[in-house]
Tab-separated table of C-alpha atoms in Angstrom:
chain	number	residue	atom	x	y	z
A	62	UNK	CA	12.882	3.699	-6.789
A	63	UNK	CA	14.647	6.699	-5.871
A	64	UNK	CA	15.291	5.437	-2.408
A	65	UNK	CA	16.111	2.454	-3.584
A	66	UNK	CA	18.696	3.505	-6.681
A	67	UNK	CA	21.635	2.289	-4.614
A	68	UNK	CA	20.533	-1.142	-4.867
A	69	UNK	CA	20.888	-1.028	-8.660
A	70	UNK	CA	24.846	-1.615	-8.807
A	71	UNK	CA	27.096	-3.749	-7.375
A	72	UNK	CA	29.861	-1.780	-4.773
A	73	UNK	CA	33.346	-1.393	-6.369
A	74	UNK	CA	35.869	-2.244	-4.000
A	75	UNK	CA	37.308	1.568	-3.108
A	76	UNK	CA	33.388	1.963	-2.214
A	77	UNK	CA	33.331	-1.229	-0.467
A	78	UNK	CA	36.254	-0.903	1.584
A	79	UNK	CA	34.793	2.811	2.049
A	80	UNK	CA	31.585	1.589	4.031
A	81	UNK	CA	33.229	-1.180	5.762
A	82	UNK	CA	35.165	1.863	7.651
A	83	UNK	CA	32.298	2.727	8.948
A	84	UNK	CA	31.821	1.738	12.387
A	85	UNK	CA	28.756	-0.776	13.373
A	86	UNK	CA	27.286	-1.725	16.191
A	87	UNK	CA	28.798	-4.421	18.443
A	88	UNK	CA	26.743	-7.257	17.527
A	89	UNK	CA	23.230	-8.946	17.446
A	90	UNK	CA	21.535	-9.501	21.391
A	91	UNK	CA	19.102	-12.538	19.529
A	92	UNK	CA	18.410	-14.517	16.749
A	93	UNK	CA	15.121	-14.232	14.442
A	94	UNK	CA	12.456	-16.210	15.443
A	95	UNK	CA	13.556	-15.976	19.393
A	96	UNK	CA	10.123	-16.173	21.404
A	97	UNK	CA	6.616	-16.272	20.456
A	98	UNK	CA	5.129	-15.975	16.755
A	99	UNK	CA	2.319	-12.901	16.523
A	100	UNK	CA	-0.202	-14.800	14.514
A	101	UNK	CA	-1.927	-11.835	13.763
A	102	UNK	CA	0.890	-10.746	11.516
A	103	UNK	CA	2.744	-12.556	8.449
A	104	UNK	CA	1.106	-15.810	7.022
A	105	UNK	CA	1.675	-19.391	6.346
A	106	UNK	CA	-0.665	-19.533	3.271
A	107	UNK	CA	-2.141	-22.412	4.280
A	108	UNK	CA	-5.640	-21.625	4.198
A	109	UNK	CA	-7.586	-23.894	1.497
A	110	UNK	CA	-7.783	-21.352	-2.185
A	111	UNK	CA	-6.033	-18.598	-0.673
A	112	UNK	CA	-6.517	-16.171	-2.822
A	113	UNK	CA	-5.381	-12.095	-4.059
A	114	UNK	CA	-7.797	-9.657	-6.038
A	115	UNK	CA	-5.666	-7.834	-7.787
A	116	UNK	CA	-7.848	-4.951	-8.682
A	117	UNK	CA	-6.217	-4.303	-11.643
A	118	UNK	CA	-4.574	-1.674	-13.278
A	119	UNK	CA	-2.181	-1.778	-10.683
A	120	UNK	CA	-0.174	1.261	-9.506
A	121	UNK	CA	1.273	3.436	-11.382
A	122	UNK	CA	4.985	3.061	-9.974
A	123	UNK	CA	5.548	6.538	-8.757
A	124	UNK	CA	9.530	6.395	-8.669
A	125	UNK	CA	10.612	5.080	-11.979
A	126	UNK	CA	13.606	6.516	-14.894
A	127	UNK	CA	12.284	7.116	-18.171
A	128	UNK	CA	15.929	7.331	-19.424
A	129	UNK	CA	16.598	10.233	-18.031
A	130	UNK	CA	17.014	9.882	-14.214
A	131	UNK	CA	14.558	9.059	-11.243
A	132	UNK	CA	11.024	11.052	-10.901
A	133	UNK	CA	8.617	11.472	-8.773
A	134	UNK	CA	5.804	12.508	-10.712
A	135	UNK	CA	3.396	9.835	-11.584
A	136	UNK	CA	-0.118	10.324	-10.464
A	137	UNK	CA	-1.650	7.657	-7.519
A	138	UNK	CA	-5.367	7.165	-8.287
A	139	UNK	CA	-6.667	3.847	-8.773
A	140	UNK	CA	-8.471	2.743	-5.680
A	141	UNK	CA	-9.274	0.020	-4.396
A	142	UNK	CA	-5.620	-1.500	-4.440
A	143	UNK	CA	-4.944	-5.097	-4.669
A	144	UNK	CA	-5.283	-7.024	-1.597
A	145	UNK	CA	-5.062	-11.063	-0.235
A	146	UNK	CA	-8.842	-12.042	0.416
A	147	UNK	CA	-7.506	-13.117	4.355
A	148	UNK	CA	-6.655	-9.402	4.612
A	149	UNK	CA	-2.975	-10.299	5.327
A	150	UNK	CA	-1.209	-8.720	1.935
A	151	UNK	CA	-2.010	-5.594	-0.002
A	152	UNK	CA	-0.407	-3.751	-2.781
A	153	UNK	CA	1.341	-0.314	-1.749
A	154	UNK	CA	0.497	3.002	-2.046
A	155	UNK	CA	4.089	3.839	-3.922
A	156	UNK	CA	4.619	0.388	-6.531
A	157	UNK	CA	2.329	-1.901	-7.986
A	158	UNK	CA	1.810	-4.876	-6.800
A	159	UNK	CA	3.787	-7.946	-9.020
A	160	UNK	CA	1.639	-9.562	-11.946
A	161	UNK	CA	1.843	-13.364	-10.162
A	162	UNK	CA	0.955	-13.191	-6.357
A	163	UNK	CA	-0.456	-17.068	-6.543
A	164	UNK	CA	-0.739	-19.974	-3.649
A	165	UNK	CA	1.370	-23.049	-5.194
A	166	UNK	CA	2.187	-26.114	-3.359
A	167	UNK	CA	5.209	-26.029	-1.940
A	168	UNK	CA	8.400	-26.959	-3.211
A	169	UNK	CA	10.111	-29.913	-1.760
A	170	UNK	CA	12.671	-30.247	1.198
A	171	UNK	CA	10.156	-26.796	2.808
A	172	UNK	CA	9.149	-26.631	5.878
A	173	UNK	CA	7.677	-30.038	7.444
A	174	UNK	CA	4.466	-28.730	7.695
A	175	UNK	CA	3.876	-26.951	5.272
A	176	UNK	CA	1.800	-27.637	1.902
A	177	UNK	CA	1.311	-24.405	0.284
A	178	UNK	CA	3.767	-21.222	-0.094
A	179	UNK	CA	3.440	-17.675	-2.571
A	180	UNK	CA	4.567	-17.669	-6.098
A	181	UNK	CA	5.953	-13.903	-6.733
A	182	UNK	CA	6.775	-12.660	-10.475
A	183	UNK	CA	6.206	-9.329	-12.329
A	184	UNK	CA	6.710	-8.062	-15.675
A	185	UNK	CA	5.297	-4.952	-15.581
A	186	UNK	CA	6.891	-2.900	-13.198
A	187	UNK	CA	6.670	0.869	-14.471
A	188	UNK	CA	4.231	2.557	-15.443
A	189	UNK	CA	1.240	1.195	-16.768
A	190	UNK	CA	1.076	1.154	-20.457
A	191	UNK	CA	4.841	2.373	-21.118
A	192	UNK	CA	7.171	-0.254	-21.161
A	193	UNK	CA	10.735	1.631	-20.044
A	194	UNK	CA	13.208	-1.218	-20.373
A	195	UNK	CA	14.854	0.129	-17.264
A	196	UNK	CA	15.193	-1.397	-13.837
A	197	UNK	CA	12.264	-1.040	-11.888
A	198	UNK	CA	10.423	-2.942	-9.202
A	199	UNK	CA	7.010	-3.921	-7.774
A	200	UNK	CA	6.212	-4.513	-4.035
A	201	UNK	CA	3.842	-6.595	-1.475
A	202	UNK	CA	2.915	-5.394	1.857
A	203	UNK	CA	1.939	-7.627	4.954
A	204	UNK	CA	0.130	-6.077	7.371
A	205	UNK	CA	-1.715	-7.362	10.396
A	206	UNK	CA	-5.020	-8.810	10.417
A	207	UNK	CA	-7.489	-5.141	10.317
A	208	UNK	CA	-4.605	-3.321	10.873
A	209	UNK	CA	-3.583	-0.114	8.698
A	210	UNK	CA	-0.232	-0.816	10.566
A	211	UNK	CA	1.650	-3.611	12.063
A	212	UNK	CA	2.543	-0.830	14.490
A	213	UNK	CA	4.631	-2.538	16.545
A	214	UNK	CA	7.352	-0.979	18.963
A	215	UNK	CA	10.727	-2.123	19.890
A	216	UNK	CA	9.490	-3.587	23.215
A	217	UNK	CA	11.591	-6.649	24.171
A	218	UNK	CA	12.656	-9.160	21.274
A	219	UNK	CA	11.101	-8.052	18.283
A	220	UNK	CA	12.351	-10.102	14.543
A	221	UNK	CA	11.149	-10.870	11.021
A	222	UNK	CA	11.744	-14.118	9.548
A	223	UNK	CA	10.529	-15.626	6.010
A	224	UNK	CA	11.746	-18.533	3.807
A	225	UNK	CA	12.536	-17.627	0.120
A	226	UNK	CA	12.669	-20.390	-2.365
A	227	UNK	CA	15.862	-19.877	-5.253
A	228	UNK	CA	15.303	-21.277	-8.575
A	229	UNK	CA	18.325	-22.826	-10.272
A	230	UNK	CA	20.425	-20.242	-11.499
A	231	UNK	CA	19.879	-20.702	-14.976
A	232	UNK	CA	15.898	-19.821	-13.815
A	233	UNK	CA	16.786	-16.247	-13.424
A	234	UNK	CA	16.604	-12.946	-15.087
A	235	UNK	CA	20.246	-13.067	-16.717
A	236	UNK	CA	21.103	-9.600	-15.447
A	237	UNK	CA	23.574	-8.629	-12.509
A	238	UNK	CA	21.799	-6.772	-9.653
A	239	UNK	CA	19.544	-6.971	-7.206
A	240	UNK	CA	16.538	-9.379	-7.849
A	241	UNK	CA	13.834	-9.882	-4.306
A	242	UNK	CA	14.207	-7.662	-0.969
A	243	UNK	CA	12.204	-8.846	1.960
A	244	UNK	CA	12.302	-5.630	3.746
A	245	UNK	CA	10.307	-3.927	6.665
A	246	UNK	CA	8.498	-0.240	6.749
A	247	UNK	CA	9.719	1.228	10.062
A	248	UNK	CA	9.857	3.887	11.830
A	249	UNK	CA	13.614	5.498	13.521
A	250	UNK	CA	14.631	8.440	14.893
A	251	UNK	CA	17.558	10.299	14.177
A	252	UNK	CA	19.977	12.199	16.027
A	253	UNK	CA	17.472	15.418	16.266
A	254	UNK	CA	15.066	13.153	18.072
A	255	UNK	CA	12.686	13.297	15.053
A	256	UNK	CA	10.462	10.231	14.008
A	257	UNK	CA	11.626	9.484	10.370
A	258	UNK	CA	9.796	6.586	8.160
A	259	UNK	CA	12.706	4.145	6.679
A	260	UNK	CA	12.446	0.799	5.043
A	261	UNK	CA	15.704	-1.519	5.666
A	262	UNK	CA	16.344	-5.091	4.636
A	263	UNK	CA	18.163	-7.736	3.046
A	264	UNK	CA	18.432	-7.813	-1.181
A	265	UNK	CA	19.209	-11.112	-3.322
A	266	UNK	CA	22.233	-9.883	-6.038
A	267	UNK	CA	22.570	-11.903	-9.103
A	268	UNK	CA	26.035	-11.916	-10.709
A	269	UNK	CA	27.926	-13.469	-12.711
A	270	UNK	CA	31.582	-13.606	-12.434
A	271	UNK	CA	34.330	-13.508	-15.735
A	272	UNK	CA	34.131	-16.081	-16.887
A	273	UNK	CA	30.352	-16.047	-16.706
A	274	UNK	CA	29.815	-18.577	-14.021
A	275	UNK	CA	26.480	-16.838	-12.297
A	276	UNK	CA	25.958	-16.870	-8.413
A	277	UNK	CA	24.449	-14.788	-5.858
A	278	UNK	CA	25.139	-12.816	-2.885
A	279	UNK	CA	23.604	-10.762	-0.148
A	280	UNK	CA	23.191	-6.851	0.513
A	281	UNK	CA	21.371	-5.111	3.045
A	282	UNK	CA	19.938	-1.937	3.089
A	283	UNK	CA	21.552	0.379	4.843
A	284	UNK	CA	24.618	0.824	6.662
A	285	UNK	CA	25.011	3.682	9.236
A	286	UNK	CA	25.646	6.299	6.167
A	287	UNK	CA	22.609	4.953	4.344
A	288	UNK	CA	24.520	3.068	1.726
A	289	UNK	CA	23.930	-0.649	0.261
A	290	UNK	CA	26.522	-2.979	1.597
A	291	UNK	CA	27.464	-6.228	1.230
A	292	UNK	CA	26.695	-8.566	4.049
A	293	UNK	CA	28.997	-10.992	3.327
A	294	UNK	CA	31.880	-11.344	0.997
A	295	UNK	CA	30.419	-15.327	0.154
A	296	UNK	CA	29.032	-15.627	-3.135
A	297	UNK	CA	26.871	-18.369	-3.266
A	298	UNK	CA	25.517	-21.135	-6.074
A	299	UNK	CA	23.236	-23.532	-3.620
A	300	UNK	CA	19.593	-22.746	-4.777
A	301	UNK	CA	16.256	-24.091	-3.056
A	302	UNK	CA	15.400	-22.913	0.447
A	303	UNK	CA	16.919	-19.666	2.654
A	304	UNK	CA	15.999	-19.098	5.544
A	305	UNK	CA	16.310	-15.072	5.796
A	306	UNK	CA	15.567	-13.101	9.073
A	307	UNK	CA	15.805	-9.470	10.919
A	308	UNK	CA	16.401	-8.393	14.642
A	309	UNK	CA	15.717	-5.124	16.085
A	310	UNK	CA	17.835	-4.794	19.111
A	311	UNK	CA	17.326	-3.004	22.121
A	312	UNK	CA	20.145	-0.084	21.234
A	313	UNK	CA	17.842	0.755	17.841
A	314	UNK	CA	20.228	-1.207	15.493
A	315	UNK	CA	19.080	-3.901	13.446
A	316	UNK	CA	21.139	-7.418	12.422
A	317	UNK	CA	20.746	-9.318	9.583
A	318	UNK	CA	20.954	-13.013	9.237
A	319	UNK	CA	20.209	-15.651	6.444
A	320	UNK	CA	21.038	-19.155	6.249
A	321	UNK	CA	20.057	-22.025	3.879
A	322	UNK	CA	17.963	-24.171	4.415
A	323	UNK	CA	14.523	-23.935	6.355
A	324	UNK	CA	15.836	-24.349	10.596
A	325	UNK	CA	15.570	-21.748	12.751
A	326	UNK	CA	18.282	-19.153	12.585
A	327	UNK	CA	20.655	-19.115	15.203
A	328	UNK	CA	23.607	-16.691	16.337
A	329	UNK	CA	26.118	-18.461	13.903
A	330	UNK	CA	23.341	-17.284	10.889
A	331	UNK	CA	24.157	-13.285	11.478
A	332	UNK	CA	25.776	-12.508	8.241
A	333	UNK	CA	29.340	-11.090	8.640
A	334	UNK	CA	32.032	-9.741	6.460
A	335	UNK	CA	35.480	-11.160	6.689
A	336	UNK	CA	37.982	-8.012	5.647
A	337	UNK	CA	41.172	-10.189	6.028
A	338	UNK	CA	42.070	-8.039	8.817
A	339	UNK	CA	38.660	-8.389	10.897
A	340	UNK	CA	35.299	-9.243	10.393
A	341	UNK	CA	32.187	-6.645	10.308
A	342	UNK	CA	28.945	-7.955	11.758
A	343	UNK	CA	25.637	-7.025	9.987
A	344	UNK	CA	24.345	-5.178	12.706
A	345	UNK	CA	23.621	-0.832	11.581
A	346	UNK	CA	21.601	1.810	12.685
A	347	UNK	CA	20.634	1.938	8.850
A	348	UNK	CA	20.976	5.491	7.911
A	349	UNK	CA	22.300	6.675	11.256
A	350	UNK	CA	18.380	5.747	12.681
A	351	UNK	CA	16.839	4.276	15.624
A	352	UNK	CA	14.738	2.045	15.206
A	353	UNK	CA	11.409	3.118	16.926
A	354	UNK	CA	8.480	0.558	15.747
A	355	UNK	CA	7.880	-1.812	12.998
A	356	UNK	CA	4.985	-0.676	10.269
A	357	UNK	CA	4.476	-3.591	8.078
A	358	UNK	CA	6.858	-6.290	6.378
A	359	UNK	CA	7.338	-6.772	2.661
A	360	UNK	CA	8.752	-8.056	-0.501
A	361	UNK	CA	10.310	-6.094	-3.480
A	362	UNK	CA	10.732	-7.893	-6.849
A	363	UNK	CA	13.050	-5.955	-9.093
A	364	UNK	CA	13.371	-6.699	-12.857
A	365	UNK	CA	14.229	-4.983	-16.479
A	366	UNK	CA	10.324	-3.412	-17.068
A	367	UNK	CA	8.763	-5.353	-19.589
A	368	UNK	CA	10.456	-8.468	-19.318
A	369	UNK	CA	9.961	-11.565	-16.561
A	370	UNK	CA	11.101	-10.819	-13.225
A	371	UNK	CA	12.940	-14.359	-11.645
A	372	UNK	CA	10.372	-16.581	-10.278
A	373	UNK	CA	10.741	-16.483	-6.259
A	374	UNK	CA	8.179	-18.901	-4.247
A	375	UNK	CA	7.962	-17.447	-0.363
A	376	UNK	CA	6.795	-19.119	2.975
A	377	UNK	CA	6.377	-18.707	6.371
A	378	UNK	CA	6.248	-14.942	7.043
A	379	UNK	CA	6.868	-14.460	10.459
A	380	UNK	CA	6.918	-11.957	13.275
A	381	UNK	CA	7.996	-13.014	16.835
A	382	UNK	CA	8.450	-11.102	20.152
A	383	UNK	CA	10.321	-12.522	23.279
């Protein structure tokens, strides 16, 4: 999780007011979910007994802190990874996969027609065998149908979308931090003009505040520097559907919207800080990168190892291109 550590703490406000300085791009050119859906990519889980093989033992998570600060030096051999029978979802080559990747029917007020979504949990999210008691995560890849890679450039138009069902609050892991990412393996090019593999997105924060009254709130990963910021300065208590969603925008930035609920997202979903003085859209070149071509989508599930991750349900995984 070493690229990932940031994620782990919430920003103190010096830090916070520190990254809002930075300078963003302008603004968003389209909402998630503008133009037509790729089929070939995300999934509805609709088909009758969709199903995963998990394969088991999963992945030994390569990045994890045995106490004594991130490594790197867990070894990567247990072929064949897990993998969704309709080809659509695989575990990584970095994390294991989570322990519950299940089709349940969907929870009510989804989307119209829809009857079935993904459960997500994990417990065991270091390595196999040693249970660390630190924070750690597990991950799910989408790729497209007999695809290695989604692979697919900036073109005109390109966005993610997925819904992401919140149990009450009470429901979760009672620890402050980050909790699900859905997140995107891309590729960007910095300022030498070298291709560079980076994997932005938005992260669910638990918290609670001092009087222990829990909520959540939204980060995404990264700002121009690289850092985790906030995307909003809302916390927020209203569980059951989000709506969550990504555009990659024709200057290489990428904006980041969420809204609750399951209707499309519109301009008036782009998440934006309100400083008191201004606002700050959530629009970055996430570690000073542009954004080149999108690899494959995914979700993170982060969680104390060796105790329940939160129970997330997930729906409608989407990629669309005007």
């Amino acid at each position: 999780m070493t690229k990932h550590k940031n994620a782990q703490r919430c920003l103190s406000l010096a830090s916070l007011l520190a990254v809002l300085a930075i300078s963003a791009p302008a603004g968003a050119n389209f909402s998630p979910g503008t133009g037509v859906r790729l089929d070939e990519y995300g999934d509805t889980f609709e088909e009758p007994d969709w199903t995963y093989n998990y394969n088991n033992p999963k992945l030994e998570n390569q990045y994890h802190n045995p106490g004594s600060g991130w490594v790197n030096n867990i070894p990567n051999g247990n072929n064949p990874l897990g993998g969704s029978a309709n080809g659509r979802w695989r575990e990584g080559t970095v994390r294991g996969q989570p322990d519950i990747i299940r089709q349940v029917r969907r929870p009510r007020n989804g989307l119209r027609n829809s009857r079935y979504s993904l459960q997500l949990r994990t417990r065991n999210s270091g390595a196999p065998g040693l249970t660390e008691g630190t924070l750690q995560q597990d991950d799910l890849l989408n790729y497209g149908i007999g695809n290695s890679s989604v692979n697919r450039p900036l073109g005109k138009g390109l966005s993610v979308t997925t819904r992401i069902y919140l149990p009450r609050l009470r429901e979760w892991e009672q620890r402050e931090g980050p909790h699900i990412g859905f997140r995107v393996g891309a590729t960007g090019r910095n300022d030498k003009g070298q291709s560079v593999d980076y994997w932005p997105g938005i992260w669910i924060f638990f918290q609670k505040d001092s009087k222990g009254k829990p909520s959540f709130r939204f980060s995404v990963r990264a700002n121009n520097a690289g850092e985790d910021t906030w995307a909003t300065e809302k916390t927020y208590t209203r569980v059951g559907w989000w709506t969550l969603g990504m555009s990659f925008n024709a200057d290489g930035s990428i904006s980041y919207y969420a809204s609750p609920g399951v209707d499309d997202l519109t301009a008036a979903d782009l998440l934006v800080f309100d400083t008191g003085s201004g606002t700050v859209p959530a629009t970055y070149k996430p570690y000073g990168l542009n954004f080149i071509d999108l690899d494959y989508l995914f979700f993170s599930l982060a969680n104390i190892d060796g105790q329940w991750s939160t129970e997330f349900i997930v729906d409608d995984v989407s990629v669309y291109a005007q």
